[in-house]
Structures are given as structure tokens and as C-alpha cells.
mmCIF file of C-alpha atoms in Angstrom:
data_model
loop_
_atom_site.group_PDB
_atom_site.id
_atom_site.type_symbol
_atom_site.label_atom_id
_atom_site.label_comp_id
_atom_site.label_asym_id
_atom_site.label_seq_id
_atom_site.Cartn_x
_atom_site.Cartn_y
_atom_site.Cartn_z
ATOM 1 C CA UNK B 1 -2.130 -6.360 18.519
ATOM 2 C CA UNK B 2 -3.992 -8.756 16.431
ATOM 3 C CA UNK B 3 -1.876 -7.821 13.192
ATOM 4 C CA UNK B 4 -4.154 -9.921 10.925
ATOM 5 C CA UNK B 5 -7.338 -8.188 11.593
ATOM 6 C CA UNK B 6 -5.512 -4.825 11.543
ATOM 7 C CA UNK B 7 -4.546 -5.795 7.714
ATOM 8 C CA UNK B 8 -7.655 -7.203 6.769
ATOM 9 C CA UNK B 9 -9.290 -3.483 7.713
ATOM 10 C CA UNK B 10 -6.964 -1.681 5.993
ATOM 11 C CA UNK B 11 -6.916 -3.959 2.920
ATOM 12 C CA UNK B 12 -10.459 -3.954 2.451
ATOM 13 C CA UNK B 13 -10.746 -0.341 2.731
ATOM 14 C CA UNK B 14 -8.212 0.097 -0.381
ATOM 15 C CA UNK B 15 -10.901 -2.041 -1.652
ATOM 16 C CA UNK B 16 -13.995 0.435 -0.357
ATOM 17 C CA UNK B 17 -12.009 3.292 -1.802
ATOM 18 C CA UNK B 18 -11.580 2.088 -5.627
ATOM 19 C CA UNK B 19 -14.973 0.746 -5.786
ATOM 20 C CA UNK B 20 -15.285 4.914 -5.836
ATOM 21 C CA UNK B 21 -12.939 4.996 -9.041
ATOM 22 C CA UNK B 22 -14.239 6.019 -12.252
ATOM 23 C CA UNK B 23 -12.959 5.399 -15.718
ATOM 24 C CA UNK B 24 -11.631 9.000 -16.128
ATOM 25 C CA UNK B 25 -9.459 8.267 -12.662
ATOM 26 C CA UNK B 26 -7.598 5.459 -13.911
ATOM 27 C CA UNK B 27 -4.812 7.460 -15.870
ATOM 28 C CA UNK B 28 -4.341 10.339 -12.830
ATOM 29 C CA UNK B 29 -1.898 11.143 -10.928
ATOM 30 C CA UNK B 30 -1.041 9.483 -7.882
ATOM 31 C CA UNK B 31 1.427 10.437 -4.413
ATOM 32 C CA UNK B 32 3.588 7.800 -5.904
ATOM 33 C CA UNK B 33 5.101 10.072 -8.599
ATOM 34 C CA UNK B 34 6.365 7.463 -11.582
ATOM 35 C CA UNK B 35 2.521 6.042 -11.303
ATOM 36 C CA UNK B 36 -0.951 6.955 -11.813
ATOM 37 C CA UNK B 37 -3.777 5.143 -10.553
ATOM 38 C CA UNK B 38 -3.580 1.903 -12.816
ATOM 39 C CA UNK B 39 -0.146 1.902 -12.067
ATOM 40 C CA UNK B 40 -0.680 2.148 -8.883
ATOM 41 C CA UNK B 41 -3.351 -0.779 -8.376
ATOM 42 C CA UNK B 42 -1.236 -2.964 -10.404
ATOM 43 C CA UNK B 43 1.351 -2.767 -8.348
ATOM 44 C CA UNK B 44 -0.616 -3.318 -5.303
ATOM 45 C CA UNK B 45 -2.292 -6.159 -6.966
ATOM 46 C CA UNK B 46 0.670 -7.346 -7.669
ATOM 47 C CA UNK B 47 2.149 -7.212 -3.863
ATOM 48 C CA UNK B 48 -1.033 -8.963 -2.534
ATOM 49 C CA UNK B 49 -0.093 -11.845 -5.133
ATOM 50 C CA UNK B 50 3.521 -12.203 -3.843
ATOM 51 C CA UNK B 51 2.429 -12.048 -0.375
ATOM 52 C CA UNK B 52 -0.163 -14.689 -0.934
ATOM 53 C CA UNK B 53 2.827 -16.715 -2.188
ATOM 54 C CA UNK B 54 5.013 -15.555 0.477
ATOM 55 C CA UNK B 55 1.957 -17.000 3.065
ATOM 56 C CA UNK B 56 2.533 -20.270 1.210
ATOM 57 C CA UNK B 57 6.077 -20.748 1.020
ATOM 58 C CA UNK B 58 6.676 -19.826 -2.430
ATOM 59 C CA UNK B 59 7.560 -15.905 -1.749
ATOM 60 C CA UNK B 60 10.914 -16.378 -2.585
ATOM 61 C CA UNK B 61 10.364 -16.214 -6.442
ATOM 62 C CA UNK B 62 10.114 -12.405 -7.890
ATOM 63 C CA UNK B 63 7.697 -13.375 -10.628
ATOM 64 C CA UNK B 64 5.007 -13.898 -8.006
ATOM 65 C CA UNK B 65 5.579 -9.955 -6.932
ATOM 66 C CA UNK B 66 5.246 -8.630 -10.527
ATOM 67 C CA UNK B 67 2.492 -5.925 -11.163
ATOM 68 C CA UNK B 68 -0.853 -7.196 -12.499
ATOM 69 C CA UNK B 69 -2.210 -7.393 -15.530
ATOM 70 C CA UNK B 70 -5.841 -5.225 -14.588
ATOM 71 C CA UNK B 71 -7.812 -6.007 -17.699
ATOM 72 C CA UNK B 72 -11.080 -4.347 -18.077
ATOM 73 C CA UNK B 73 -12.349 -4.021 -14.838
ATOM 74 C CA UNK B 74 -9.500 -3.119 -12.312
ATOM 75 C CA UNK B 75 -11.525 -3.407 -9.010
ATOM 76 C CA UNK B 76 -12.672 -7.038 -9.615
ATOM 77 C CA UNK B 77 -9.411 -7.668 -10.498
ATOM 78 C CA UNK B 78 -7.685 -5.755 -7.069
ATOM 79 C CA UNK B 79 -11.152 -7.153 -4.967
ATOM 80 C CA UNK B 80 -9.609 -10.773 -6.241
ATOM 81 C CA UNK B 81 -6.485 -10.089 -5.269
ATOM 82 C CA UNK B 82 -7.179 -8.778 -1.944
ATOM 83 C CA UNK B 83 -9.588 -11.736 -1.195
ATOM 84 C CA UNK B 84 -6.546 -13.824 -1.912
ATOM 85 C CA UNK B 85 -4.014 -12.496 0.392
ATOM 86 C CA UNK B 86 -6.201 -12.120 3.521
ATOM 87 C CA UNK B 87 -7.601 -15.962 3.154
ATOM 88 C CA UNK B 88 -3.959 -17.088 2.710
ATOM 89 C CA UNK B 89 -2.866 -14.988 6.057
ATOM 90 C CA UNK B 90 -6.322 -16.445 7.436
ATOM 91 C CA UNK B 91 -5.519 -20.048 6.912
ATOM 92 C CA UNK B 92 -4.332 -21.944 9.877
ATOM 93 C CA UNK B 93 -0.606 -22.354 10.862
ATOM 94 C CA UNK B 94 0.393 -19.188 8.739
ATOM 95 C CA UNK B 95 1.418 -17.159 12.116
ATOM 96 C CA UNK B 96 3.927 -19.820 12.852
ATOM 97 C CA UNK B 97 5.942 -19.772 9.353
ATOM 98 C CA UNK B 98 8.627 -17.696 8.277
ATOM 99 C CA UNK B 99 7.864 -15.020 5.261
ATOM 100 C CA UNK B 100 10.311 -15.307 2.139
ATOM 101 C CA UNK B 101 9.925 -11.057 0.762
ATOM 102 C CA UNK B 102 12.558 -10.973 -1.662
ATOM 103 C CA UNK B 103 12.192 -7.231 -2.822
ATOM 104 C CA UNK B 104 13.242 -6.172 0.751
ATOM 105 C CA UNK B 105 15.669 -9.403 1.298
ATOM 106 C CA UNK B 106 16.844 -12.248 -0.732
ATOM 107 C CA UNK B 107 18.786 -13.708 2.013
ATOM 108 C CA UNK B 108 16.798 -13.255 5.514
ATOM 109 C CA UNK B 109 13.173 -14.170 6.052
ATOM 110 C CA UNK B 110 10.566 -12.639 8.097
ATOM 111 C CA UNK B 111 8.010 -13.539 11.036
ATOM 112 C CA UNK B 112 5.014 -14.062 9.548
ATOM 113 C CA UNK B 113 3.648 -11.148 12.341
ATOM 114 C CA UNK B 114 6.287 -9.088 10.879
ATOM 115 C CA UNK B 115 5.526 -9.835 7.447
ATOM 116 C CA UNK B 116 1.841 -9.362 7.722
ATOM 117 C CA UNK B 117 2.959 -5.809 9.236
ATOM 118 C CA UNK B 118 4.783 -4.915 6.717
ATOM 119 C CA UNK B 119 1.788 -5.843 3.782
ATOM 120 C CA UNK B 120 -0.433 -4.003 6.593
ATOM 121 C CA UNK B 121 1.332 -0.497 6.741
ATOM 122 C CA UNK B 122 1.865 -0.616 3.112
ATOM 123 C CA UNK B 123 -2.018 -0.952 2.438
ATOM 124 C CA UNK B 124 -2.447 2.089 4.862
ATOM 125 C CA UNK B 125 -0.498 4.523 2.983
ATOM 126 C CA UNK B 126 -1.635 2.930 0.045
ATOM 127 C CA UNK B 127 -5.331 3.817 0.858
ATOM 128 C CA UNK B 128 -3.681 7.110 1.516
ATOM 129 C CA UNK B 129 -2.574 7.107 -2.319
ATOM 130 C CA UNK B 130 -5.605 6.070 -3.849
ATOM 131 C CA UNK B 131 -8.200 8.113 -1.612
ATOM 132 C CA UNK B 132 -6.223 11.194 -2.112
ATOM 133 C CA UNK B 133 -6.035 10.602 -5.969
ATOM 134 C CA UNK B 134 -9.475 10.196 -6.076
ATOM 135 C CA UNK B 135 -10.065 13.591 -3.822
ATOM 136 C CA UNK B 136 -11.019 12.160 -0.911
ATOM 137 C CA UNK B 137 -9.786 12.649 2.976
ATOM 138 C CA UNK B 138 -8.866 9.099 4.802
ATOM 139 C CA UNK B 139 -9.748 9.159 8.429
ATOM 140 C CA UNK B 140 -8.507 5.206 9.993
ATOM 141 C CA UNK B 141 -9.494 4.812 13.355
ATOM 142 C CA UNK B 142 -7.150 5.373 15.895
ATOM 143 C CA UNK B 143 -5.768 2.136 16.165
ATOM 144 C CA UNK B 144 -4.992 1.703 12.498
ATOM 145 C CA UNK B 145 -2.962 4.608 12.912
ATOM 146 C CA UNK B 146 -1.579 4.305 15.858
ATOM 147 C CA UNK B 147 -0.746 0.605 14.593
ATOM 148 C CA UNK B 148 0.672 1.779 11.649
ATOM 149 C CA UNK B 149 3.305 4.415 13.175
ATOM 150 C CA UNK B 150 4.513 1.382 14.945
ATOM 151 C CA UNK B 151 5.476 0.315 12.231
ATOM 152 C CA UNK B 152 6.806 2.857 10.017
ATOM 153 C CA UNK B 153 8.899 3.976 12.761
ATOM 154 C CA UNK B 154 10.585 0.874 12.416
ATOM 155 C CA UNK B 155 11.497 1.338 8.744
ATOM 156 C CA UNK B 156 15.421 1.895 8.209
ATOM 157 C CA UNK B 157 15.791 5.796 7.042
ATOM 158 C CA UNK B 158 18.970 5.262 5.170
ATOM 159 C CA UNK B 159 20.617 5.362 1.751
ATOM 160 C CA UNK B 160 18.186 2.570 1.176
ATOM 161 C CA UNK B 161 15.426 4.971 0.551
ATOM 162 C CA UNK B 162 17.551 6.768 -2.380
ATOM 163 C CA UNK B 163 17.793 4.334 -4.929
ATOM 164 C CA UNK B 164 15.327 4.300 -8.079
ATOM 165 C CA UNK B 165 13.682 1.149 -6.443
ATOM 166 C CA UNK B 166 13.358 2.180 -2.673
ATOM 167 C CA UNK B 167 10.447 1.230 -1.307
ATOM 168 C CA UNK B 168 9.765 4.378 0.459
ATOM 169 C CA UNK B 169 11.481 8.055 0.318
ATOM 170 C CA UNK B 170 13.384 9.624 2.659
ATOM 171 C CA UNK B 171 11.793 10.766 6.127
ATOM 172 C CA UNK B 172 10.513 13.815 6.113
ATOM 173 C CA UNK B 173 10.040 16.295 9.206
ATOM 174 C CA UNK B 174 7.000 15.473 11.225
ATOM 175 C CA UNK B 175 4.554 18.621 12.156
ATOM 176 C CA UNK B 176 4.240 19.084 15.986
ATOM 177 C CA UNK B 177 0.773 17.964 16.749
ATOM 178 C CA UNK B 178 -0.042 16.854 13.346
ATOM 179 C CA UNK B 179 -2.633 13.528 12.917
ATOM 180 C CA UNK B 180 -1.256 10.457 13.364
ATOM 181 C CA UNK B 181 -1.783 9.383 10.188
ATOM 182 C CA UNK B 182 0.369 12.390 8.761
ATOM 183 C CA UNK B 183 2.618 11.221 11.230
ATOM 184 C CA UNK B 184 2.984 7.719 9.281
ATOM 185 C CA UNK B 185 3.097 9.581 5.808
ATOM 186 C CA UNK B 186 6.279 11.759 6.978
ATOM 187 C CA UNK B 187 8.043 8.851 8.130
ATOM 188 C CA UNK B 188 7.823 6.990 4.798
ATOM 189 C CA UNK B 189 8.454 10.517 2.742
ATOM 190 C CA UNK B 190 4.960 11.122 1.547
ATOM 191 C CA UNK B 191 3.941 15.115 1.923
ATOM 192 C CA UNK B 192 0.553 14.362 4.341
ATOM 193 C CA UNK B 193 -1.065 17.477 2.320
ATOM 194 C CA UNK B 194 -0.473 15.970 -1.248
ATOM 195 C CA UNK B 195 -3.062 17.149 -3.616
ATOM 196 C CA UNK B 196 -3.447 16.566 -7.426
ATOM 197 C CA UNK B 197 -1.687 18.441 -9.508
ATOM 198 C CA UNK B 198 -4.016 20.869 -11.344
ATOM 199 C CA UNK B 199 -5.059 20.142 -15.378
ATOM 200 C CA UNK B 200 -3.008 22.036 -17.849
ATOM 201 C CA UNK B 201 -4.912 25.228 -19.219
ATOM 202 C CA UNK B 202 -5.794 24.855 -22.578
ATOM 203 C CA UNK B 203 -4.853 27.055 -25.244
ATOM 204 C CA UNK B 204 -8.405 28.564 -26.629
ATOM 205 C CA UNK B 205 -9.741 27.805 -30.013
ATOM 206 C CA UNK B 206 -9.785 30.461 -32.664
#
């Protein structure tokens, strides 16, 4: 598993996916309930910067894993971003150091495999998020998915996932035969057939 080249795919398809955004998408609703789609990016934007950091030894502070500012054009902003953290993971030596990822622990590090597979299974189900925001129906290849299950398989499904800042919710039951990527979603507490919540009706004028 070449866990680099597995990331680099999935990040640049978050990337291939809000190049699609338009400027009435930025304020809708996302899978990640407290956030809509600005929200959303910033805090991915924001995770690519404290990875980046993390690649260079300086992960250990949280103001490197804040959410972005986006200014006035979010996707140059997120395309910067994501340009960042795969030529940091790209650079030479980075498979052999130890990851400091302080919003999961301030006390152990990581591989930098495991690390990178961490940033790499977030940025699938975050292409999840933003492709079904946008109304759209992700289809990785196989071994993305496959990949990713790995890996969310792996996450602890424990009291961790109640608090107001878990990183993921609760497992939820997988569907016998289902795809593998609803497979992934269900493990990490995502509902695999999330849709947008319908627009208010409004009231007609008189």
C-alpha cells in the first residue's frame, strides 16, 4: 500500500469536487451537521495546514490546525492548501519521521504511514461531504475504498466519539452487501444515504 499516492488521489479529488462549487453552495448544508460548506472547507484547509506542519516537525502546536481563513475565493485557497500538504508528505525522509497530531494525542506521536492514513481516510469521507452537499454521487476506485475501510476499521468506537469535539460519531450498523464506501461512512457514523435537507416552503405573498 503506497499510502502517499493513495492520499494524494483522494486529496486532489476534494479538490476536483469544489472546483464544482458555486457561490450559492457555500452557505449549505453539509453531512457534518454544526457546518456548511465554508465551514466545512475551512476546516479541511485548516487540517491540511497542521498536517503540513506535522510533516515538518512542528505539528505539535494547535494554532497550526486552526480552520482557515477562505477569503474570496475558497478553492484557490483549499487548492493551496492541498498543494501544501502533499509536497510536504512528498519531500524526502518524511516516511521515516514520527507525526506530532495533537487533536487526537498530545502525548504519543504517530508513524508518518500512520499519520498520512489518517489525513488520507479523512479526505475520503470528506469528498464524501462535499460531493454529496453539492448533489453529486462519489464513486473511488476500489482501492481507495478498500484502502480506506482499512482504516476506519481501525478507529476506536468508544466514548471518544461522544464528546462535542469527537472526531467522528458513533458506528453505525453496516448494510449487508452495501458498497464499500458506505461501508467506511457507517464505521465513522455518517448515514451513506445522506441527502440535503429540503428548502423551507415559503409563505406566499399577498
Amino acid at each position: 500500500m503506497d499510502i502517499r499516492k493513495l492520499d494524494r488521489t483522494a486529496v486532489l479529488e476534494t479538490v476536483r469536487l469544489l472546483e464544482q462549487a458555486t457561490a450559492d453552495t457555500w452557505e449549505a448544508p453539509t453531512p457534518c451537521a454544526d457546518w456548511n460548506l465554508r465551514e466545512l472547507v475551512a476546516h479541511m484547509t485548516g487540517q491540511h495546514h497542521g498536517f503540513a506542519a506535522a510533516a515538518a516537525g512542528g505539528g505539535s502546536d494547535l494554532c497550526a490546525w486552526q480552520p482557515a481563513e477562505l477569503g474570496d475565493d475558497p478553492v484557490k485557497t483549499y487548492r493551496a492548501a492541498a498543494e501544501a500538504v502533499l509536497d510536504a508528505f512528498a519531500r524526502p525522509g518524511t516516511l521515516t519521521r514520527e507525526f506530532s497530531l495533537p487533536e487526537i494525542s498530545t502525548t504519543t506521536t504517530f508513524p508518518a504511514s500512520v499519520a498520512i492514513g489518517f489525513h488520507f481516510l479523512d479526505y475520503v469521507v470528506h469528498g464524501w461531504d462535499v460531493a454529496r452537499t453539492l448533489g453529486l454521487n462519489p464513486e473511488p476506485d476500489d482501492d481507495i475504498a478498500e484502502a480506506a475501510l482499512v482504516f476506519a476499521l481501525r478507529v476506536p468506537d468508544d466514548d471518544r466519539r461522544l464528546g462535542p469535539a469527537a472526531l467522528f460519531a458513533p458506528a453505525l450498523a453496516p448494510v449487508r452487501g452495501a458498497p464499500t464506501l458506505d461501508l467506511v461512512l457507517a464505521a465513522l457514523g455518517r448515514t451513506p444515504g445522506w441527502t440535503p435537507p429540503a428548502a423551507p416552503a415559503t409563505s406566499p405573498q399577498h
